[in-house]
Coordinates of C-alpha atoms and ligand atoms in Angstrom, one line a residue:
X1392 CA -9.1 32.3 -11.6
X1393 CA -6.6 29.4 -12.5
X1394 CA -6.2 28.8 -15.6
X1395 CA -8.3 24.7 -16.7
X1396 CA -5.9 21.9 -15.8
X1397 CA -6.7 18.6 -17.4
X1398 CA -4.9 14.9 -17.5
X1399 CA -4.6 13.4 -20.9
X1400 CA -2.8 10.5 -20.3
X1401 CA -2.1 8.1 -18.0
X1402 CA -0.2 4.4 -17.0
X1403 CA 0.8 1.9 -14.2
X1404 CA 2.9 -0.7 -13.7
X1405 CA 1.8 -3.9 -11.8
X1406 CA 2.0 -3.1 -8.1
X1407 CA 3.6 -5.4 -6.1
X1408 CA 7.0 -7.4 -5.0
X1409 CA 8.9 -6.3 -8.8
X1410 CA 12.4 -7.5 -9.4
X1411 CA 13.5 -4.5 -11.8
X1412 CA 14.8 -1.4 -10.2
X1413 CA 13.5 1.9 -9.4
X1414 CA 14.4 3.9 -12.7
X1415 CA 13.2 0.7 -14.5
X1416 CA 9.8 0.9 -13.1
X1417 CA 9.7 4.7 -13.2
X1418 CA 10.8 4.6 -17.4
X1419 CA 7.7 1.9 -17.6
X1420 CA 5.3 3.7 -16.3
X1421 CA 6.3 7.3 -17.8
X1422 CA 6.1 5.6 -21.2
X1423 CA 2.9 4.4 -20.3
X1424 CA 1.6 7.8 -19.4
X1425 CA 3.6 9.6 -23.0
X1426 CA 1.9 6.9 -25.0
X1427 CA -1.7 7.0 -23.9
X1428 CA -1.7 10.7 -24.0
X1429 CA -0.2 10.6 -28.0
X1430 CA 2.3 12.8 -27.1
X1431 CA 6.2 12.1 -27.1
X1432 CA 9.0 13.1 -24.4
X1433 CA 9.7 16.8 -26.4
X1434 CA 6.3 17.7 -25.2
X1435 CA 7.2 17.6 -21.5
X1436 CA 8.2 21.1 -20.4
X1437 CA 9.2 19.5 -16.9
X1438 CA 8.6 16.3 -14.8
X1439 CA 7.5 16.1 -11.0
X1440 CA 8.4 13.1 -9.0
X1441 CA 7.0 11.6 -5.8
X1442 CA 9.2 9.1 -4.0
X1443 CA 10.3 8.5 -0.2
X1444 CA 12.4 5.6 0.1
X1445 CA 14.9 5.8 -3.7
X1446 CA 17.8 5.9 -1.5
X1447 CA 17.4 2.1 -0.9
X1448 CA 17.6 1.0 -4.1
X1449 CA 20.8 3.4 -4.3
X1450 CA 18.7 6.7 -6.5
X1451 CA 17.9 10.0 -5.3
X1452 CA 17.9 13.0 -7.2
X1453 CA 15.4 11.3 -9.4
X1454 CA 14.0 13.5 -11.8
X1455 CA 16.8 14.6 -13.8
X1456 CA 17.7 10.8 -14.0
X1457 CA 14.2 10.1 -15.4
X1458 CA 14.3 12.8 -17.9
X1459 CA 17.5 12.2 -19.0
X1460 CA 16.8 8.5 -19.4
X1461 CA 13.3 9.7 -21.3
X1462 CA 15.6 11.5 -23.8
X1463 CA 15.1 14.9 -22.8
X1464 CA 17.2 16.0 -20.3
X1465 CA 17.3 19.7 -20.6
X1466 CA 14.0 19.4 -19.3
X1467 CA 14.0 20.6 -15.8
X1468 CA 12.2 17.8 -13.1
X1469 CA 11.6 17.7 -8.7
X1470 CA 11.4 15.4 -6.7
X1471 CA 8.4 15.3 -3.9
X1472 CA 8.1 13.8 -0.5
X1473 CA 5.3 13.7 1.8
X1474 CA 5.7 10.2 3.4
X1475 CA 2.5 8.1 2.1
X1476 CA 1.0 11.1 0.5
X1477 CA 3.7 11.8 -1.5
X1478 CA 1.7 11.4 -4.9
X1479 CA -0.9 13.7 -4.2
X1480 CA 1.2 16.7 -2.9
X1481 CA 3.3 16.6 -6.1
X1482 CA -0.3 16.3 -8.2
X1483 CA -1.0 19.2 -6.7
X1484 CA 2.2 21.3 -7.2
X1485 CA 2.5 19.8 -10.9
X1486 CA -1.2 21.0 -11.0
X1487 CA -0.9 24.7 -9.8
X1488 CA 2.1 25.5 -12.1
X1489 CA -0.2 24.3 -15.1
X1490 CA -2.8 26.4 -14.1
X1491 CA -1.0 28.9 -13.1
X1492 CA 0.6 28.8 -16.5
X1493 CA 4.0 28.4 -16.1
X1494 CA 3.7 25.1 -18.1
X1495 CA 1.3 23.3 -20.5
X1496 CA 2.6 20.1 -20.7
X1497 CA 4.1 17.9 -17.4
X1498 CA 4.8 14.5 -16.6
X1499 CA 4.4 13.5 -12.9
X1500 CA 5.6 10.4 -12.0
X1501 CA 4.9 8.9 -8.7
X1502 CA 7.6 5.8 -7.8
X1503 CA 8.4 3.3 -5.3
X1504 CA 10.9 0.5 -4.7
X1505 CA 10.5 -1.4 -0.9
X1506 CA 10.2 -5.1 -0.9
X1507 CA 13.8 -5.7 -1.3
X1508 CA 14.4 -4.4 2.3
X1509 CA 12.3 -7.1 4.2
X1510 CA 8.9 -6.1 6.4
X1511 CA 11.3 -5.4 9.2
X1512 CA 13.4 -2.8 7.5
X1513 CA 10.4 -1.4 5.7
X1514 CA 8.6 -0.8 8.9
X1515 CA 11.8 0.8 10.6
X1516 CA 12.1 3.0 7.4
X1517 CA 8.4 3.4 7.2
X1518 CA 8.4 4.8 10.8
X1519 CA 10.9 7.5 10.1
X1520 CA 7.7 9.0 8.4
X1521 CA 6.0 9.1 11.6
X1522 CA 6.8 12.2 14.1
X1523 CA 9.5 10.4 15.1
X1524 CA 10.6 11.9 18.6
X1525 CA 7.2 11.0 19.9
X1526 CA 6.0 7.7 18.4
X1527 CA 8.3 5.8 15.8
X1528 CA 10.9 6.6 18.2
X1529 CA 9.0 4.9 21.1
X1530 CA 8.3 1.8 19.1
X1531 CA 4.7 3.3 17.4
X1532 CA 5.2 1.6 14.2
X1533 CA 1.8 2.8 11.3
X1534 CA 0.1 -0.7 12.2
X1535 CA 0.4 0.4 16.2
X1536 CA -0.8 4.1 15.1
X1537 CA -3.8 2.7 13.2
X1538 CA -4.7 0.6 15.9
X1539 CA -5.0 2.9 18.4
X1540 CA -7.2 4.9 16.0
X1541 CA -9.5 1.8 15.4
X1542 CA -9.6 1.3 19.5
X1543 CA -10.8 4.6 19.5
X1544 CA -13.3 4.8 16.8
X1545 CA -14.8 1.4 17.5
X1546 CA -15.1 2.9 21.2
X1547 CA -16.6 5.7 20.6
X1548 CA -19.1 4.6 17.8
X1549 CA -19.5 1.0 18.9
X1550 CA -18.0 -0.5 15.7
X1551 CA -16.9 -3.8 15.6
X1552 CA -13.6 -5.7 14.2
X1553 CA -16.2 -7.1 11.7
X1554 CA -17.4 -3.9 10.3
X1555 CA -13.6 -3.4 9.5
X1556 CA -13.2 -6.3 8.2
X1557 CA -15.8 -5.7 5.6
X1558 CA -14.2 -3.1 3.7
X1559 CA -10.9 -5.4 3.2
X1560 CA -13.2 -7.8 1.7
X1561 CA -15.0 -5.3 -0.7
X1562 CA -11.6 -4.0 -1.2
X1563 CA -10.6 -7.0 -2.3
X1564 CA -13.6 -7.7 -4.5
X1565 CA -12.8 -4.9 -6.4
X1566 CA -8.9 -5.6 -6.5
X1567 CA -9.6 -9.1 -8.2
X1568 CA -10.7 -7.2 -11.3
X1569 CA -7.4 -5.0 -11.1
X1570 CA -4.6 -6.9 -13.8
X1571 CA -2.3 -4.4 -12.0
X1572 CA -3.1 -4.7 -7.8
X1573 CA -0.5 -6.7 -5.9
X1574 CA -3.0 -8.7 -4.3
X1575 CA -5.7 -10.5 -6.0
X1576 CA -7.4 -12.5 -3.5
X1577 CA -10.9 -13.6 -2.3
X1578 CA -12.0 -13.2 1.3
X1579 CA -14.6 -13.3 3.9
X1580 CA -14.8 -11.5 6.8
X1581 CA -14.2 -14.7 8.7
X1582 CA -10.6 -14.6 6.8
X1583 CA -9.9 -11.7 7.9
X1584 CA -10.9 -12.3 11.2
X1585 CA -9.0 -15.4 11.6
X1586 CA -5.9 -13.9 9.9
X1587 CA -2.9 -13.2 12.6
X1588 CA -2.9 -10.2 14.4
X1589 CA -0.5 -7.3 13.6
X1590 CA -1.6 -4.7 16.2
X1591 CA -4.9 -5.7 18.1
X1592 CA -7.3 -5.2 16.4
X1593 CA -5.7 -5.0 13.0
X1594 CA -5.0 -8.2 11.5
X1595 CA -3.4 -8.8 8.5
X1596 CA -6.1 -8.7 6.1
X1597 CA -6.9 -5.4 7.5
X1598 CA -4.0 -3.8 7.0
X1599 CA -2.3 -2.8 3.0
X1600 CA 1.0 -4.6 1.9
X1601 CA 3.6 -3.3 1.2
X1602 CA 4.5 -2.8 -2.5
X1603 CA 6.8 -1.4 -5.0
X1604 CA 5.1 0.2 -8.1
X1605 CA 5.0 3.0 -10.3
X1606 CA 2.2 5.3 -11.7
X1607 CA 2.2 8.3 -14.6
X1608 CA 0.5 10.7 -16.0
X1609 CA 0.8 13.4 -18.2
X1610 CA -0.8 16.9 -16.6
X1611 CA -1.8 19.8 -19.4
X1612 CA -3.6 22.9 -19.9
X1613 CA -7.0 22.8 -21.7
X1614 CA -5.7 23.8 -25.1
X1615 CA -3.2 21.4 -25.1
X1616 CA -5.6 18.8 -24.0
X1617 CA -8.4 20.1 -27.1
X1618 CA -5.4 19.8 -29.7
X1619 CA -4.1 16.6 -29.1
X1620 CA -7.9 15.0 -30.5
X1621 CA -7.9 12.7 -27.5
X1622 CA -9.9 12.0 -24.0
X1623 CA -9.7 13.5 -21.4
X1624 CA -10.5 14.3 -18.1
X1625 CA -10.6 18.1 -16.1
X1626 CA -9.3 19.1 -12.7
X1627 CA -12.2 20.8 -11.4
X1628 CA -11.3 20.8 -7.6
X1629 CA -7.5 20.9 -5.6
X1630 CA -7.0 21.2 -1.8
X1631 CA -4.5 20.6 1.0
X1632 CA -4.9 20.2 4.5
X1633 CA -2.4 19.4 7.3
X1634 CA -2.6 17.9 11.0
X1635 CA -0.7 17.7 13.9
X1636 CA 2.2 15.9 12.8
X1637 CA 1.6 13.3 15.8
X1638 CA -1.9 11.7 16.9
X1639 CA -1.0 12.8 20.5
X1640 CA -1.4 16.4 19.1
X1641 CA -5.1 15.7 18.1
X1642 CA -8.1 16.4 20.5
X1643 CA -10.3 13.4 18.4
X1644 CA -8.3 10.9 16.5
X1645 CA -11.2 9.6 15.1
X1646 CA -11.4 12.2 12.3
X1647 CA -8.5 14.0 10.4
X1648 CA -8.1 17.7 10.2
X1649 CA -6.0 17.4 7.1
X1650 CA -8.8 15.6 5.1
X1651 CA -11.5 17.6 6.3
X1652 CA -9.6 20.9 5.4
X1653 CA -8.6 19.4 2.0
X1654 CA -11.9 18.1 0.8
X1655 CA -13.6 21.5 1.9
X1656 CA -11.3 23.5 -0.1
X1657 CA -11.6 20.8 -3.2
X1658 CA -15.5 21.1 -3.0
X1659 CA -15.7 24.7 -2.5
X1660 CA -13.7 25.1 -5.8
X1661 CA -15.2 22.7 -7.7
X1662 CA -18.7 24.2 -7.1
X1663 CA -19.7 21.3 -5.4
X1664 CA -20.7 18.8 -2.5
X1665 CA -19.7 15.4 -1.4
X1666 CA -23.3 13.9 -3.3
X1667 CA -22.4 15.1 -6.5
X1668 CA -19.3 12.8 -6.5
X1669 CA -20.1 9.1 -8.3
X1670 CA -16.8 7.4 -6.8
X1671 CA -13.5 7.9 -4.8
X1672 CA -10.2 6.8 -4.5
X1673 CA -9.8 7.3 -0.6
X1674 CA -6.6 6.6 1.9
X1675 CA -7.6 3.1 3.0
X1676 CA -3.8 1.7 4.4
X1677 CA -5.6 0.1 7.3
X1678 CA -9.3 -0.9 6.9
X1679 CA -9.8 1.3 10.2
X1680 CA -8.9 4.5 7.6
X1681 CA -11.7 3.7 5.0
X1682 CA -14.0 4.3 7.2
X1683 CA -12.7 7.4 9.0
X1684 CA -11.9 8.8 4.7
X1685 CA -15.6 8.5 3.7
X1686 CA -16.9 10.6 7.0
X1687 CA -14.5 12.7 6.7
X1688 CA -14.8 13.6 2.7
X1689 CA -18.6 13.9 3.6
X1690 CA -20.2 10.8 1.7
X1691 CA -21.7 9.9 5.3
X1692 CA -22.2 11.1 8.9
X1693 CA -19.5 11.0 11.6
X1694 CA -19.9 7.3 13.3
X1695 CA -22.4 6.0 10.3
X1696 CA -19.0 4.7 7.9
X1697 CA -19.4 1.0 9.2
X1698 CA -22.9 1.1 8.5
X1699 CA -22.6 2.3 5.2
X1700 CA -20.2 -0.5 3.9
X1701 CA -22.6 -3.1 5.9
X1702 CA -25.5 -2.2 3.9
X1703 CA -23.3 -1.7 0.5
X1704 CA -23.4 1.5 -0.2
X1705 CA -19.8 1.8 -1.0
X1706 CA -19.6 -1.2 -3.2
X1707 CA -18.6 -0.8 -6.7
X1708 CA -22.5 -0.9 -7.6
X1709 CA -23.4 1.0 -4.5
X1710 CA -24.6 4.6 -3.5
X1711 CA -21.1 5.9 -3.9
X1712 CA -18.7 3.2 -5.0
X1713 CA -14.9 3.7 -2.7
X1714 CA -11.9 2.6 -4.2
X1715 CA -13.5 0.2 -7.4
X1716 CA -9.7 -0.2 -7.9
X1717 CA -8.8 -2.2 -4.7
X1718 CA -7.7 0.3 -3.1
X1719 CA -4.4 0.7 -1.0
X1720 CA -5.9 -2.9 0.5
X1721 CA -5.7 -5.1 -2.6
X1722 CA -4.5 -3.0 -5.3
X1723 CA -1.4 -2.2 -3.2
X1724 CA 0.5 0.8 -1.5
X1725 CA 3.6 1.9 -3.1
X1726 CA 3.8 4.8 -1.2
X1727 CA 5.3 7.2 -3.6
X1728 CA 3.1 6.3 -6.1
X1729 CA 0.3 5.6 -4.3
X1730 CA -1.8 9.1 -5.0
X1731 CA -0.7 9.2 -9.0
X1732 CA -2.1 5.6 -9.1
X1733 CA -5.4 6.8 -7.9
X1734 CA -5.7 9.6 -10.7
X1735 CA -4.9 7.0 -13.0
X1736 CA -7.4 5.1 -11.8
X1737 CA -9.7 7.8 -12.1
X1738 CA -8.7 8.9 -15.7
X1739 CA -9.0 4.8 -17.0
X1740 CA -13.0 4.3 -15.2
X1741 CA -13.6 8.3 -16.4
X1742 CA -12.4 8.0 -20.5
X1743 CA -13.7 4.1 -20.3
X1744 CA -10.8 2.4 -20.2
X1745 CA -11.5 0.6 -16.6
X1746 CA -12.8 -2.5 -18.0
X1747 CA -14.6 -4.9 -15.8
X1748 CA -14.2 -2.5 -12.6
X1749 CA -16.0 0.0 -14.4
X1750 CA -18.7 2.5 -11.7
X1751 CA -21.3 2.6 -14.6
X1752 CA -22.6 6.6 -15.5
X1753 CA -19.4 8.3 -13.1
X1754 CA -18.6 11.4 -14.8
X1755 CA -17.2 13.0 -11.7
X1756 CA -14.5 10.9 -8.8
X1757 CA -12.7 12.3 -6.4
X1758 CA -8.9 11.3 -5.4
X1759 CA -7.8 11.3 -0.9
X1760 CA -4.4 10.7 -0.3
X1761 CA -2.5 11.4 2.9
X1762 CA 1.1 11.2 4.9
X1763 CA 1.9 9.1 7.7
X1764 CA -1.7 9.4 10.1
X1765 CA -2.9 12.3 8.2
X1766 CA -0.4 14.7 9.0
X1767 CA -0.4 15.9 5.4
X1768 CA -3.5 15.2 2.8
X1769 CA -4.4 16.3 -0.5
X1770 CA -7.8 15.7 -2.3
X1771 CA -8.4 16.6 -5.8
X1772 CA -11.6 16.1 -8.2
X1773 CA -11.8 15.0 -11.3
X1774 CA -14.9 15.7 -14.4
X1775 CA -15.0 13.7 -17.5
X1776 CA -15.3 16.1 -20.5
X1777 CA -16.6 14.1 -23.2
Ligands
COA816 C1 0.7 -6.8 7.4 C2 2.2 -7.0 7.3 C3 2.9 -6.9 8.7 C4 2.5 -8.4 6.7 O1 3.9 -8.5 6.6 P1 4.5 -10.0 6.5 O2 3.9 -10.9 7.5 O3 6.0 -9.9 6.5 O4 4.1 -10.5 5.1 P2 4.9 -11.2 4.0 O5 5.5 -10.1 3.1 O6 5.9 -12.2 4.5 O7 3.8 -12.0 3.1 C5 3.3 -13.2 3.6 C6 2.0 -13.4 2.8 O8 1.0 -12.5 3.1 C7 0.6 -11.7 2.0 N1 0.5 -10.4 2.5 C8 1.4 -9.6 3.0 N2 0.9 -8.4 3.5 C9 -0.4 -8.5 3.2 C10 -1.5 -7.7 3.4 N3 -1.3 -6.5 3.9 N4 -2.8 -8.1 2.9 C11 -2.9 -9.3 2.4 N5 -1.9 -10.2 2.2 C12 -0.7 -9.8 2.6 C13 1.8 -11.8 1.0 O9 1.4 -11.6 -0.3 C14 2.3 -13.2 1.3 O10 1.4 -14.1 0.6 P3 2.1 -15.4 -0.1 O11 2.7 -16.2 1.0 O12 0.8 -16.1 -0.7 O13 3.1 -14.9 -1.1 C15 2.9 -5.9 6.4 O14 2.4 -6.0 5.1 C16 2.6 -4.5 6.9 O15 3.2 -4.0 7.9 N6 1.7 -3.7 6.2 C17 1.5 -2.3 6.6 C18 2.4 -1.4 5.8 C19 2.3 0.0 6.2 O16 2.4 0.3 7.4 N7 2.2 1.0 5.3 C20 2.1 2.4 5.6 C21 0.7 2.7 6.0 S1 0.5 4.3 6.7

């Protein structure tokens, strides 16, 4: 059996267009993380990193930039990439080498630095993430992908454009009470049906921004977490799936292997099923996503998502509350960080630190991350212990 994992501490910067650099944003939110978890930088025994796109604002080779800049820079640090699931993968490497005891004490860092190259470049660059010999290559840009999923889904269940544009507006809902999500904005459904269209039937308000951002947390075993006096929260389930790398590849591209195969082996370890979990942090970079997420993690039926967030049962105060921090929608999707930021969302509404976004009574979340259409996933589960 693995040894308990637990996360002890945990911080964010704003998400959105930031003017400091990437090690500047990276620093902020690491000292965030050190700080809420009372520890100082001599604790870390090493630092993972998640990050895709450093080498536009001129850094790769991160970690031993971070640690050095943190101070300690005999502490050894790796860098991660798995496209838009970069976060989670590296949660789940820095996770295994604590339980399998090889560490008690790490810092993952999950980073992201994009606006500065224009929604043109970004989507060029963003493509590369895609199988690129079969679609970015032939103009398939993650919009185009996602719309060809909706087409599909919306076929094949008889879901309308307004059933997706219902969870960008309850995304949103929640993403007002976020200080830290990039965009903190009211709509209705008719906003986001009259919004321009980016690939029919995605329109703008359908689809995330995107962001630059940076998320922390600090990653220890259970002894460490019981000495330091503090709250904290256990990893009680860890699991990766995978999918053909291009939709093309897929018999159904209505659901996603990788998710499926993740969640399955997060439950199974965890002891438990989809209705135990009080909320989630799911993969929502297109509104069309949200609802393929929650079928696929279980919370509801294949085909019966759009019904679901019609009658409100994934609202913040619903049967099982989906993304109560905006999501990748409102809060934002800095791609490397995008999968730390949901643990931290987790740990803040799990140790009562999420404030007016608070899922009243959730003692356990679970966290769905994934790369490029779901070629990669990861989906972790989280308890709160006191
Ligand atoms: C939707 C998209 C095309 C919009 O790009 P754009 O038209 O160049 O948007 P801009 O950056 O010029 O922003 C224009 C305005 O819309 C807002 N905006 C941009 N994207 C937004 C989004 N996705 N949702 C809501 N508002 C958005 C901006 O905040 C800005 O508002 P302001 O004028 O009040 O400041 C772009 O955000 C996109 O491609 N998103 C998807 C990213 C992606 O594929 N991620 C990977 C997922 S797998």
């Amino acid at each position: 059996m693995p040894n308990k994992v637990c996360v002890l501490g945990a911080g964010s910067t704003k998400y959105g267009k930031l003017n400091e650099g990437i090690i500047e944003i990276a620093l902020k939110a690491s000292i965030d993380a050190i700080d809420s978890a009372g520890i100082t930088p001599k604790d870390i025994q090493a630092g993972y990193i998640s990050n895709v796109f450093g080498v536009t604002d001129r850094q790769v080779h991160m970690a031993p930039v971070i640690m050095s800049n943190l101070g300690v820079p005999e502490v050894p640090g790796l860098t991660i990439e798995s496209a838009c699931g970069s976060g989670s993968i590296m949660f789940r490497e820095a996770y295994a080498n604590v339980a399998a005891g090889f560490y008690d004490c790490i810092l993952g860092l999950g980073v992201e630095k994009i606006t500065h190259t224009g929604t043109i470049q970004s989507t060029t660059l963003f493509s590369y993430c895609s199988d690129f010999f079969y679609e970015g290559g032939n103009g398939a840009s993650f919009p185009g992908l996602f719309a060809s999923i909706a087409r599909s889904y919306m076929a094949k269940y008889k879901a309308s454009e307004e059933d997706l544009a219902r969870v960008a507006v309850k995304n949103h809902e929640n993403g007002i009470l976020n200080p830290k999500a990039h965009v903190r904005k009211k709509i209705t459904i008719d906003d986001v049906l009259k919004s321009p269209v980016v690939a029919s039937p995605l329109k703008l308000y359908d689809c995330c921004p995107f962001s630059d951002g940076a998320s922390a947390i600090i990653l220890c075993s259970e002894d460490f977490a019981k000495k330091s006096g503090r709250p904290f929260i256990e990893v009680i389930g860890s699991g990766r799936g995978a999918s053909p790398a291009a939709v093309q590849g897929r018999d159904d591209i209505t659901t996603i292997p990788s998710t499926v195969a993740a969640a399955n082996q997060a439950y199974k370890m965890a002891g438990i099923t989809a209705k135990d979990i009080d909320f989630a942090e799911v993969h929502d970079c297109f509104t069309i996503a949200e609802l393929i997420d929650i079928e696929d993690l279980g919370f509801f039926k294949k085909g019966a998502g759009a019904n679901a967030v019609r009658e409100g049962a994934t609202s913040r105060d619903g049967e099982i509350p989906i993304n109560p921090s905006g999501g990748l929608k409102s809060k934002g999707h800095p791609i490397g960080a995008t999968g730390i930021g949901q643990v931290v969302e987790v740990f803040e509404q799990l140790t009562g630190k999420a404030e007016q976004r608070t899922v009243r009574d959730a003692e356990v979340a679970l966290t769905h991350n994934f790369g490029a259409t779901g070629a990669s996933a990861a989906v972790h589960i989280f308890k709160r212990v006191q």
